[in-house]
């Protein structure tokens, strides 16, 4: 009897030991394939690991969670990412020959490579003024707009849905604005310009700003500035509207009015202007001498489509304009724009360079002489 009890006890102990081993192996396997933690998606990553963000708000060291429409968020507890903390901007580099079927298929920005990389927390800010230097806004789903009266402000991994004149506006006298990995859009018909919205990002200051890896839509003049670093952005689905004067608002994916004192670099963006020319389409990139001569502009390695002309090159007085390795697409018009690929190119201007530009099907683009 005693021997039988010892045998049964030994069997139970062996079974428990086997069960413990199985549970330990299962836990190790489950932990090994778990989703990455929030800390594994640094600001320097072009995309977070995984295919899509988890639902719900993220926990980040961002400004206070509930700003008022007129308040200013507190600076982040962490410093704004430095230039070395973000991916290097695109350097163009589209194939110089051969066909290119679509922006994404050929390495240009599209919805997969732009916009926020993390889940967002909703903030109904209205038109919020940012007045504290060094503010970092991260992980916000903003219903409103940002009017920046401060230096070195960073908006990263966020979304802005505006019904104001702008999505983000930098006021004169301030510098260092960076807008990265952010979706900037608006509500058609709800803007102040007779239902329209004008600028996704506007630089009213006299210094450079950076806009990179952003998904931008709806605004009539999406990126408006004389100096800045615009790279790896996806501008699309611009919406036509009649302005307060009753005229069709001119639309451009990127617009510069000339008279700039710094350099404007437009590199490795997808810039689409689908608006019909009879409803105000101007350009995918419009370099206009509205407020002075256009100078010191680099247009390199972009995908351009739409507008009256896909590119306006600055006019007779333009100097220091480098247009290299861009792809002109017939997505909206057989000739790139409704009237052609390029207008107002000053081939004889000092420092002007035209090289390596082609159509999406591989034909070289050569601008017609300016009359």
mmCIF file of C-alpha atoms in Angstrom:
data_model
loop_
_atom_site.group_PDB
_atom_site.id
_atom_site.type_symbol
_atom_site.label_atom_id
_atom_site.label_comp_id
_atom_site.label_asym_id
_atom_site.label_seq_id
_atom_site.Cartn_x
_atom_site.Cartn_y
_atom_site.Cartn_z
ATOM 1 C CA UNK A 1 0.000 0.000 0.000
ATOM 2 C CA UNK A 2 2.734 2.432 0.982
ATOM 3 C CA UNK A 3 4.606 1.528 -2.217
ATOM 4 C CA UNK A 4 1.499 2.286 -4.350
ATOM 5 C CA UNK A 5 1.008 5.657 -2.633
ATOM 6 C CA UNK A 6 4.625 6.576 -3.355
ATOM 7 C CA UNK A 7 4.174 5.632 -7.017
ATOM 8 C CA UNK A 8 1.008 7.764 -7.344
ATOM 9 C CA UNK A 9 2.732 10.697 -5.620
ATOM 10 C CA UNK A 10 5.715 10.390 -7.966
ATOM 11 C CA UNK A 11 3.390 10.356 -10.992
ATOM 12 C CA UNK A 12 1.616 13.508 -9.790
ATOM 13 C CA UNK A 13 4.919 15.277 -9.195
ATOM 14 C CA UNK A 14 6.136 14.327 -12.687
ATOM 15 C CA UNK A 15 2.888 15.598 -14.232
ATOM 16 C CA UNK A 16 3.195 18.913 -12.388
ATOM 17 C CA UNK A 17 6.813 19.254 -13.512
ATOM 18 C CA UNK A 18 5.845 18.667 -17.171
ATOM 19 C CA UNK A 19 2.995 21.200 -16.859
ATOM 20 C CA UNK A 20 5.345 23.814 -15.398
ATOM 21 C CA UNK A 21 7.804 23.334 -18.283
ATOM 22 C CA UNK A 22 5.021 23.655 -20.876
ATOM 23 C CA UNK A 23 3.706 26.857 -19.281
ATOM 24 C CA UNK A 24 7.197 28.350 -19.143
ATOM 25 C CA UNK A 25 7.792 27.589 -22.841
ATOM 26 C CA UNK A 26 4.410 29.073 -23.782
ATOM 27 C CA UNK A 27 5.098 32.307 -21.889
ATOM 28 C CA UNK A 28 8.525 32.675 -23.470
ATOM 29 C CA UNK A 29 7.061 32.164 -26.940
ATOM 30 C CA UNK A 30 4.208 34.612 -26.300
ATOM 31 C CA UNK A 31 6.610 37.286 -25.042
ATOM 32 C CA UNK A 32 8.926 36.788 -27.974
ATOM 33 C CA UNK A 33 6.215 37.631 -30.534
ATOM 34 C CA UNK A 34 4.476 40.424 -28.647
ATOM 35 C CA UNK A 35 3.961 43.853 -30.261
ATOM 36 C CA UNK A 36 6.796 46.378 -29.896
ATOM 37 C CA UNK A 37 6.467 48.766 -26.984
ATOM 38 C CA UNK A 38 5.915 52.491 -27.518
ATOM 39 C CA UNK A 39 9.581 53.029 -26.811
ATOM 40 C CA UNK A 40 10.550 51.022 -29.910
ATOM 41 C CA UNK A 41 9.193 53.709 -32.259
ATOM 42 C CA UNK A 42 11.689 56.582 -31.982
ATOM 43 C CA UNK A 43 11.293 59.941 -33.695
ATOM 44 C CA UNK A 44 14.081 58.884 -36.030
ATOM 45 C CA UNK A 45 12.000 56.042 -37.505
ATOM 46 C CA UNK A 46 10.331 56.668 -40.834
ATOM 47 C CA UNK A 47 7.628 54.164 -39.885
ATOM 48 C CA UNK A 48 6.815 52.407 -36.634
ATOM 49 C CA UNK A 49 7.205 48.616 -36.484
ATOM 50 C CA UNK A 50 4.027 46.761 -37.392
ATOM 51 C CA UNK A 51 1.393 47.493 -39.993
ATOM 52 C CA UNK A 52 -0.863 49.938 -38.173
ATOM 53 C CA UNK A 53 -1.028 51.783 -34.852
ATOM 54 C CA UNK A 54 -2.974 50.321 -31.983
ATOM 55 C CA UNK A 55 -6.269 52.055 -31.213
ATOM 56 C CA UNK A 56 -6.558 54.565 -28.416
ATOM 57 C CA UNK A 57 -4.345 57.378 -27.167
ATOM 58 C CA UNK A 58 -0.628 57.052 -26.689
ATOM 59 C CA UNK A 59 1.268 58.024 -23.590
ATOM 60 C CA UNK A 60 3.861 60.634 -24.526
ATOM 61 C CA UNK A 61 5.629 63.544 -22.899
ATOM 62 C CA UNK A 62 3.596 66.089 -24.833
ATOM 63 C CA UNK A 63 1.963 69.392 -23.905
ATOM 64 C CA UNK A 64 -0.932 69.408 -21.455
ATOM 65 C CA UNK A 65 -3.855 67.265 -22.462
ATOM 66 C CA UNK A 66 -6.643 69.839 -22.603
ATOM 67 C CA UNK A 67 -5.627 73.283 -23.931
ATOM 68 C CA UNK A 68 -8.186 75.993 -24.488
ATOM 69 C CA UNK A 69 -8.757 77.559 -27.869
ATOM 70 C CA UNK A 70 -6.668 80.578 -26.903
ATOM 71 C CA UNK A 71 -4.199 78.896 -24.587
ATOM 72 C CA UNK A 72 -0.701 77.704 -25.272
ATOM 73 C CA UNK A 73 0.528 74.169 -24.642
ATOM 74 C CA UNK A 74 3.347 73.703 -22.186
ATOM 75 C CA UNK A 75 6.749 72.777 -23.582
ATOM 76 C CA UNK A 76 7.411 69.077 -23.773
ATOM 77 C CA UNK A 77 9.417 67.486 -20.993
ATOM 78 C CA UNK A 78 11.718 66.171 -23.703
ATOM 79 C CA UNK A 79 13.643 68.377 -26.072
ATOM 80 C CA UNK A 80 12.426 68.819 -29.610
ATOM 81 C CA UNK A 81 14.092 66.340 -31.951
ATOM 82 C CA UNK A 82 17.246 67.716 -33.477
ATOM 83 C CA UNK A 83 18.012 67.533 -37.175
ATOM 84 C CA UNK A 84 19.964 64.346 -36.557
ATOM 85 C CA UNK A 85 16.967 62.767 -34.791
ATOM 86 C CA UNK A 86 14.847 62.552 -37.935
ATOM 87 C CA UNK A 87 15.470 60.577 -41.089
ATOM 88 C CA UNK A 88 17.586 62.282 -43.700
ATOM 89 C CA UNK A 89 15.352 64.072 -46.222
ATOM 90 C CA UNK A 90 14.871 62.395 -49.565
ATOM 91 C CA UNK A 91 17.469 63.206 -52.184
ATOM 92 C CA UNK A 92 15.374 62.619 -55.256
ATOM 93 C CA UNK A 93 17.077 59.867 -57.148
ATOM 94 C CA UNK A 94 14.153 58.733 -59.282
ATOM 95 C CA UNK A 95 15.290 56.695 -62.318
ATOM 96 C CA UNK A 96 16.596 58.983 -65.019
ATOM 97 C CA UNK A 97 15.167 56.794 -67.791
ATOM 98 C CA UNK A 98 12.321 54.375 -68.218
ATOM 99 C CA UNK A 99 8.648 54.475 -67.253
ATOM 100 C CA UNK A 100 7.294 55.229 -63.775
ATOM 101 C CA UNK A 101 3.777 53.936 -63.182
ATOM 102 C CA UNK A 102 2.806 55.805 -59.992
ATOM 103 C CA UNK A 103 4.438 57.822 -57.206
ATOM 104 C CA UNK A 104 4.459 55.027 -54.626
ATOM 105 C CA UNK A 105 5.601 52.364 -57.080
ATOM 106 C CA UNK A 106 8.579 54.499 -58.018
ATOM 107 C CA UNK A 107 9.699 55.480 -54.536
ATOM 108 C CA UNK A 108 7.926 58.805 -54.141
ATOM 109 C CA UNK A 109 5.886 59.728 -51.053
ATOM 110 C CA UNK A 110 2.339 58.401 -50.734
ATOM 111 C CA UNK A 111 -0.066 57.583 -47.859
ATOM 112 C CA UNK A 112 2.144 54.724 -46.672
ATOM 113 C CA UNK A 113 5.200 56.894 -46.020
ATOM 114 C CA UNK A 114 3.597 60.093 -44.700
ATOM 115 C CA UNK A 115 1.469 61.184 -41.764
ATOM 116 C CA UNK A 116 1.604 60.132 -38.091
ATOM 117 C CA UNK A 117 3.261 56.868 -37.042
ATOM 118 C CA UNK A 118 1.486 56.496 -33.688
ATOM 119 C CA UNK A 119 -2.069 56.458 -32.370
ATOM 120 C CA UNK A 120 -3.482 59.901 -31.594
ATOM 121 C CA UNK A 121 -5.437 61.575 -28.802
ATOM 122 C CA UNK A 122 -8.192 64.008 -29.785
ATOM 123 C CA UNK A 123 -7.865 67.698 -28.860
ATOM 124 C CA UNK A 124 -10.626 70.171 -29.811
ATOM 125 C CA UNK A 125 -8.396 73.239 -29.710
ATOM 126 C CA UNK A 126 -10.081 75.616 -32.134
ATOM 127 C CA UNK A 127 -7.598 78.192 -33.424
ATOM 128 C CA UNK A 128 -4.876 77.740 -30.820
ATOM 129 C CA UNK A 129 -1.994 80.205 -30.404
ATOM 130 C CA UNK A 130 1.355 78.641 -29.479
ATOM 131 C CA UNK A 131 3.433 81.194 -27.560
ATOM 132 C CA UNK A 132 6.054 79.172 -25.663
ATOM 133 C CA UNK A 133 9.480 78.609 -27.213
ATOM 134 C CA UNK A 134 10.464 74.971 -27.636
ATOM 135 C CA UNK A 135 6.924 73.590 -27.540
ATOM 136 C CA UNK A 136 6.575 70.032 -28.853
ATOM 137 C CA UNK A 137 3.146 68.774 -29.902
ATOM 138 C CA UNK A 138 3.149 65.024 -30.447
ATOM 139 C CA UNK A 139 0.366 62.460 -30.771
ATOM 140 C CA UNK A 140 -2.444 65.033 -31.015
ATOM 141 C CA UNK A 141 -5.517 64.733 -33.231
ATOM 142 C CA UNK A 142 -6.276 68.452 -33.420
ATOM 143 C CA UNK A 143 -9.689 69.780 -34.440
ATOM 144 C CA UNK A 144 -8.583 73.331 -35.111
ATOM 145 C CA UNK A 145 -5.414 75.115 -36.243
ATOM 146 C CA UNK A 146 -2.097 76.322 -34.831
ATOM 147 C CA UNK A 147 -0.960 79.950 -34.939
ATOM 148 C CA UNK A 148 2.696 79.978 -33.897
ATOM 149 C CA UNK A 149 4.130 83.003 -32.048
ATOM 150 C CA UNK A 150 7.223 81.195 -30.717
ATOM 151 C CA UNK A 151 10.626 79.852 -31.711
ATOM 152 C CA UNK A 152 11.697 76.240 -32.206
ATOM 153 C CA UNK A 153 8.218 74.731 -32.141
ATOM 154 C CA UNK A 154 7.855 71.126 -33.330
ATOM 155 C CA UNK A 155 4.645 69.431 -34.435
ATOM 156 C CA UNK A 156 5.271 65.718 -34.950
ATOM 157 C CA UNK A 157 3.196 62.551 -35.370
ATOM 158 C CA UNK A 158 -0.084 64.464 -35.241
ATOM 159 C CA UNK A 159 -3.160 65.302 -37.293
ATOM 160 C CA UNK A 160 -4.722 68.710 -37.895
ATOM 161 C CA UNK A 161 -8.237 69.155 -39.269
ATOM 162 C CA UNK A 162 -8.772 72.880 -39.767
ATOM 163 C CA UNK A 163 -11.656 75.175 -40.669
ATOM 164 C CA UNK A 164 -9.434 78.255 -40.417
ATOM 165 C CA UNK A 165 -7.437 80.123 -43.069
ATOM 166 C CA UNK A 166 -4.506 77.819 -42.339
ATOM 167 C CA UNK A 167 -3.572 74.566 -40.681
ATOM 168 C CA UNK A 168 -0.268 75.845 -39.243
ATOM 169 C CA UNK A 169 0.923 79.429 -39.521
ATOM 170 C CA UNK A 170 4.307 80.818 -38.419
ATOM 171 C CA UNK A 171 4.099 84.515 -37.570
ATOM 172 C CA UNK A 172 6.743 87.105 -38.588
ATOM 173 C CA UNK A 173 9.716 87.400 -36.268
ATOM 174 C CA UNK A 174 9.744 83.739 -35.214
ATOM 175 C CA UNK A 175 11.844 80.818 -36.455
ATOM 176 C CA UNK A 176 12.676 77.145 -36.082
ATOM 177 C CA UNK A 177 9.253 75.661 -36.870
ATOM 178 C CA UNK A 178 9.317 71.945 -37.762
ATOM 179 C CA UNK A 179 6.286 69.980 -38.951
ATOM 180 C CA UNK A 180 7.055 66.265 -39.290
ATOM 181 C CA UNK A 181 5.039 63.079 -39.866
ATOM 182 C CA UNK A 182 1.754 64.981 -39.626
ATOM 183 C CA UNK A 183 -1.524 64.894 -41.553
ATOM 184 C CA UNK A 184 -2.871 68.371 -42.331
ATOM 185 C CA UNK A 185 -6.326 68.594 -43.842
ATOM 186 C CA UNK A 186 -9.542 70.626 -43.672
ATOM 187 C CA UNK A 187 -13.308 70.369 -43.969
ATOM 188 C CA UNK A 188 -14.401 71.403 -47.508
ATOM 189 C CA UNK A 189 -16.988 74.150 -47.466
ATOM 190 C CA UNK A 190 -16.350 75.074 -43.806
ATOM 191 C CA UNK A 191 -13.419 77.469 -44.187
ATOM 192 C CA UNK A 192 -13.506 81.259 -43.713
ATOM 193 C CA UNK A 193 -12.637 82.135 -47.329
ATOM 194 C CA UNK A 194 -16.188 81.758 -48.639
ATOM 195 C CA UNK A 195 -16.091 78.156 -47.471
ATOM 196 C CA UNK A 196 -12.520 77.567 -48.594
ATOM 197 C CA UNK A 197 -9.255 77.121 -46.703
ATOM 198 C CA UNK A 198 -6.059 78.652 -47.984
ATOM 199 C CA UNK A 199 -2.784 77.393 -46.483
ATOM 200 C CA UNK A 200 -1.889 74.053 -44.916
ATOM 201 C CA UNK A 201 1.464 75.450 -43.743
ATOM 202 C CA UNK A 202 2.232 79.148 -44.101
ATOM 203 C CA UNK A 203 5.606 80.710 -43.321
ATOM 204 C CA UNK A 204 5.096 84.417 -42.690
ATOM 205 C CA UNK A 205 8.512 84.675 -41.056
ATOM 206 C CA UNK A 206 11.838 85.524 -42.634
ATOM 207 C CA UNK A 207 13.613 82.280 -41.738
ATOM 208 C CA UNK A 208 13.550 78.711 -42.959
ATOM 209 C CA UNK A 209 11.114 76.106 -41.623
ATOM 210 C CA UNK A 210 11.041 72.345 -42.170
ATOM 211 C CA UNK A 211 8.046 70.345 -43.373
ATOM 212 C CA UNK A 212 8.722 66.630 -43.876
ATOM 213 C CA UNK A 213 6.836 63.338 -44.268
ATOM 214 C CA UNK A 214 3.463 65.117 -44.105
ATOM 215 C CA UNK A 215 0.165 64.088 -45.734
ATOM 216 C CA UNK A 216 -1.539 67.295 -46.906
ATOM 217 C CA UNK A 217 -4.892 67.775 -48.640
ATOM 218 C CA UNK A 218 -7.830 70.151 -49.317
ATOM 219 C CA UNK A 219 -6.040 73.526 -48.824
ATOM 220 C CA UNK A 220 -5.911 75.748 -51.926
ATOM 221 C CA UNK A 221 -2.241 76.718 -51.558
ATOM 222 C CA UNK A 222 -0.952 73.815 -49.530
ATOM 223 C CA UNK A 223 2.645 74.833 -48.759
ATOM 224 C CA UNK A 224 3.133 78.596 -48.935
ATOM 225 C CA UNK A 225 6.564 80.100 -48.245
ATOM 226 C CA UNK A 226 9.598 81.854 -49.655
ATOM 227 C CA UNK A 227 12.154 79.849 -47.685
ATOM 228 C CA UNK A 228 12.093 76.428 -46.142
ATOM 229 C CA UNK A 229 12.957 72.746 -46.398
ATOM 230 C CA UNK A 230 10.048 70.823 -47.929
ATOM 231 C CA UNK A 231 10.835 67.154 -48.289
ATOM 232 C CA UNK A 232 9.148 63.751 -48.493
ATOM 233 C CA UNK A 233 5.607 65.190 -48.393
ATOM 234 C CA UNK A 234 2.459 63.944 -50.122
ATOM 235 C CA UNK A 235 0.187 66.798 -51.295
ATOM 236 C CA UNK A 236 -3.030 65.652 -52.944
ATOM 237 C CA UNK A 237 -6.792 66.198 -53.336
ATOM 238 C CA UNK A 238 -6.704 69.986 -53.329
ATOM 239 C CA UNK A 239 -10.302 71.257 -53.333
ATOM 240 C CA UNK A 240 -11.414 74.086 -55.600
ATOM 241 C CA UNK A 241 -13.439 76.979 -54.165
ATOM 242 C CA UNK A 242 -14.559 80.496 -55.005
ATOM 243 C CA UNK A 243 -12.915 82.985 -52.674
ATOM 244 C CA UNK A 244 -14.534 85.938 -50.936
ATOM 245 C CA UNK A 245 -14.116 87.965 -54.112
ATOM 246 C CA UNK A 246 -16.296 85.451 -55.939
ATOM 247 C CA UNK A 247 -13.419 84.227 -58.125
ATOM 248 C CA UNK A 248 -12.006 80.740 -58.331
ATOM 249 C CA UNK A 249 -9.089 80.623 -55.913
ATOM 250 C CA UNK A 250 -5.782 79.838 -57.606
ATOM 251 C CA UNK A 251 -4.503 76.507 -56.326
ATOM 252 C CA UNK A 252 -0.933 75.227 -55.955
ATOM 253 C CA UNK A 253 0.611 72.311 -54.092
ATOM 254 C CA UNK A 254 3.642 74.540 -53.374
ATOM 255 C CA UNK A 255 3.613 78.305 -53.900
ATOM 256 C CA UNK A 256 6.276 80.974 -53.441
ATOM 257 C CA UNK A 257 5.639 84.627 -54.191
ATOM 258 C CA UNK A 258 9.235 85.737 -54.721
ATOM 259 C CA UNK A 259 11.269 88.321 -52.875
ATOM 260 C CA UNK A 260 12.628 85.621 -50.578
ATOM 261 C CA UNK A 261 15.855 86.253 -48.664
ATOM 262 C CA UNK A 262 16.636 82.613 -47.855
ATOM 263 C CA UNK A 263 16.701 79.354 -49.775
ATOM 264 C CA UNK A 264 13.643 77.289 -50.622
ATOM 265 C CA UNK A 265 14.362 73.576 -51.096
ATOM 266 C CA UNK A 266 11.623 71.350 -52.517
ATOM 267 C CA UNK A 267 13.001 67.811 -52.558
ATOM 268 C CA UNK A 268 11.478 64.353 -52.997
ATOM 269 C CA UNK A 269 7.806 65.266 -52.643
ATOM 270 C CA UNK A 270 4.697 64.039 -54.434
ATOM 271 C CA UNK A 271 2.880 67.225 -55.468
ATOM 272 C CA UNK A 272 -0.518 66.768 -57.117
ATOM 273 C CA UNK A 273 -2.941 69.466 -58.225
ATOM 274 C CA UNK A 274 -6.108 67.769 -59.527
ATOM 275 C CA UNK A 275 -8.193 70.978 -59.748
ATOM 276 C CA UNK A 276 -9.542 71.748 -63.249
ATOM 277 C CA UNK A 277 -7.913 74.772 -64.819
ATOM 278 C CA UNK A 278 -11.287 76.454 -65.266
ATOM 279 C CA UNK A 279 -11.714 76.243 -61.472
ATOM 280 C CA UNK A 280 -8.466 77.990 -60.651
ATOM 281 C CA UNK A 281 -5.694 75.409 -61.009
ATOM 282 C CA UNK A 282 -2.325 77.130 -61.179
ATOM 283 C CA UNK A 283 0.544 74.655 -60.620
ATOM 284 C CA UNK A 284 1.995 71.733 -58.748
ATOM 285 C CA UNK A 285 4.929 74.066 -57.980
ATOM 286 C CA UNK A 286 4.329 77.761 -58.545
ATOM 287 C CA UNK A 287 7.364 80.058 -58.307
ATOM 288 C CA UNK A 288 5.869 83.487 -58.957
ATOM 289 C CA UNK A 289 7.405 86.963 -58.851
ATOM 290 C CA UNK A 290 4.389 88.438 -57.064
ATOM 291 C CA UNK A 291 6.320 90.283 -54.346
ATOM 292 C CA UNK A 292 9.798 90.335 -55.885
ATOM 293 C CA UNK A 293 12.206 88.303 -57.984
ATOM 294 C CA UNK A 294 12.439 84.590 -57.330
ATOM 295 C CA UNK A 295 15.902 83.352 -56.320
ATOM 296 C CA UNK A 296 17.714 80.515 -54.539
ATOM 297 C CA UNK A 297 15.274 77.661 -55.081
ATOM 298 C CA UNK A 298 16.104 73.952 -55.398
ATOM 299 C CA UNK A 299 13.464 71.714 -57.007
ATOM 300 C CA UNK A 300 14.935 68.227 -56.927
ATOM 301 C CA UNK A 301 13.560 64.715 -57.359
ATOM 302 C CA UNK A 302 9.827 65.466 -57.079
ATOM 303 C CA UNK A 303 6.776 63.851 -58.696
ATOM 304 C CA UNK A 304 4.675 66.641 -60.268
ATOM 305 C CA UNK A 305 1.204 66.501 -61.803
ATOM 306 C CA UNK A 306 -1.604 68.924 -62.560
ATOM 307 C CA UNK A 307 -2.184 72.647 -62.653
ATOM 308 C CA UNK A 308 -2.309 74.952 -65.662
ATOM 309 C CA UNK A 309 1.395 74.151 -65.907
ATOM 310 C CA UNK A 310 2.965 71.606 -63.595
ATOM 311 C CA UNK A 311 5.832 74.019 -62.867
ATOM 312 C CA UNK A 312 6.110 77.785 -63.055
ATOM 313 C CA UNK A 313 9.834 78.529 -63.019
ATOM 314 C CA UNK A 314 10.022 82.063 -61.618
ATOM 315 C CA UNK A 315 9.858 84.266 -64.710
ATOM 316 C CA UNK A 316 12.395 86.455 -66.515
ATOM 317 C CA UNK A 317 14.131 87.797 -63.396
ATOM 318 C CA UNK A 318 14.570 84.434 -61.648
ATOM 319 C CA UNK A 319 18.122 83.464 -60.615
ATOM 320 C CA UNK A 320 19.686 80.566 -58.756
ATOM 321 C CA UNK A 321 16.857 78.158 -59.625
ATOM 322 C CA UNK A 322 17.972 74.511 -59.814
ATOM 323 C CA UNK A 323 15.429 72.090 -61.284
ATOM 324 C CA UNK A 324 16.860 68.564 -61.390
ATOM 325 C CA UNK A 325 15.678 64.947 -61.691
ATOM 326 C CA UNK A 326 11.946 65.616 -61.395
ATOM 327 C CA UNK A 327 9.233 63.395 -62.885
ATOM 328 C CA UNK A 328 6.290 65.047 -64.648
ATOM 329 C CA UNK A 329 3.190 62.868 -64.666
ATOM 330 C CA UNK A 330 0.230 62.839 -67.057
ATOM 331 C CA UNK A 331 -2.086 61.745 -64.228
ATOM 332 C CA UNK A 332 -4.492 64.651 -64.798
ATOM 333 C CA UNK A 333 -3.487 66.054 -68.184
ATOM 334 C CA UNK A 334 -1.659 64.513 -71.168
ATOM 335 C CA UNK A 335 0.839 67.389 -71.014
ATOM 336 C CA UNK A 336 1.391 67.278 -67.238
ATOM 337 C CA UNK A 337 -0.564 70.489 -66.771
ATOM 338 C CA UNK A 338 -3.596 71.632 -68.723
ATOM 339 C CA UNK A 339 -1.424 73.840 -70.949
ATOM 340 C CA UNK A 340 1.919 72.121 -70.629
ATOM 341 C CA UNK A 341 4.723 70.928 -68.390
ATOM 342 C CA UNK A 342 6.695 74.092 -67.671
ATOM 343 C CA UNK A 343 6.188 77.835 -67.997
ATOM 344 C CA UNK A 344 8.210 80.957 -67.115
ATOM 345 C CA UNK A 345 11.601 79.229 -67.110
ATOM 346 C CA UNK A 346 14.495 81.691 -67.434
ATOM 347 C CA UNK A 347 17.162 79.588 -69.106
ATOM 348 C CA UNK A 348 19.635 82.500 -69.144
ATOM 349 C CA UNK A 349 19.279 83.488 -65.518
ATOM 350 C CA UNK A 350 22.442 83.446 -63.412
ATOM 351 C CA UNK A 351 22.788 80.128 -61.610
ATOM 352 C CA UNK A 352 19.699 78.584 -63.176
ATOM 353 C CA UNK A 353 20.111 74.847 -63.859
ATOM 354 C CA UNK A 354 17.786 72.466 -65.694
ATOM 355 C CA UNK A 355 18.939 68.852 -65.709
ATOM 356 C CA UNK A 356 17.619 65.284 -65.681
ATOM 357 C CA UNK A 357 13.905 66.115 -65.723
ATOM 358 C CA UNK A 358 11.614 63.677 -67.524
ATOM 359 C CA UNK A 359 8.056 62.558 -67.993
ATOM 360 C CA UNK A 360 6.715 59.526 -66.152
ATOM 361 C CA UNK A 361 7.080 57.463 -69.338
ATOM 362 C CA UNK A 362 10.770 58.346 -69.605
ATOM 363 C CA UNK A 363 10.900 61.222 -72.121
ATOM 364 C CA UNK A 364 13.204 64.165 -71.341
ATOM 365 C CA UNK A 365 11.499 67.450 -70.449
ATOM 366 C CA UNK A 366 12.966 70.534 -72.100
ATOM 367 C CA UNK A 367 11.308 73.885 -71.324
ATOM 368 C CA UNK A 368 10.301 76.128 -74.173
ATOM 369 C CA UNK A 369 12.230 79.425 -74.399
ATOM 370 C CA UNK A 370 10.629 82.317 -72.499
ATOM 371 C CA UNK A 371 9.318 84.892 -74.931
#
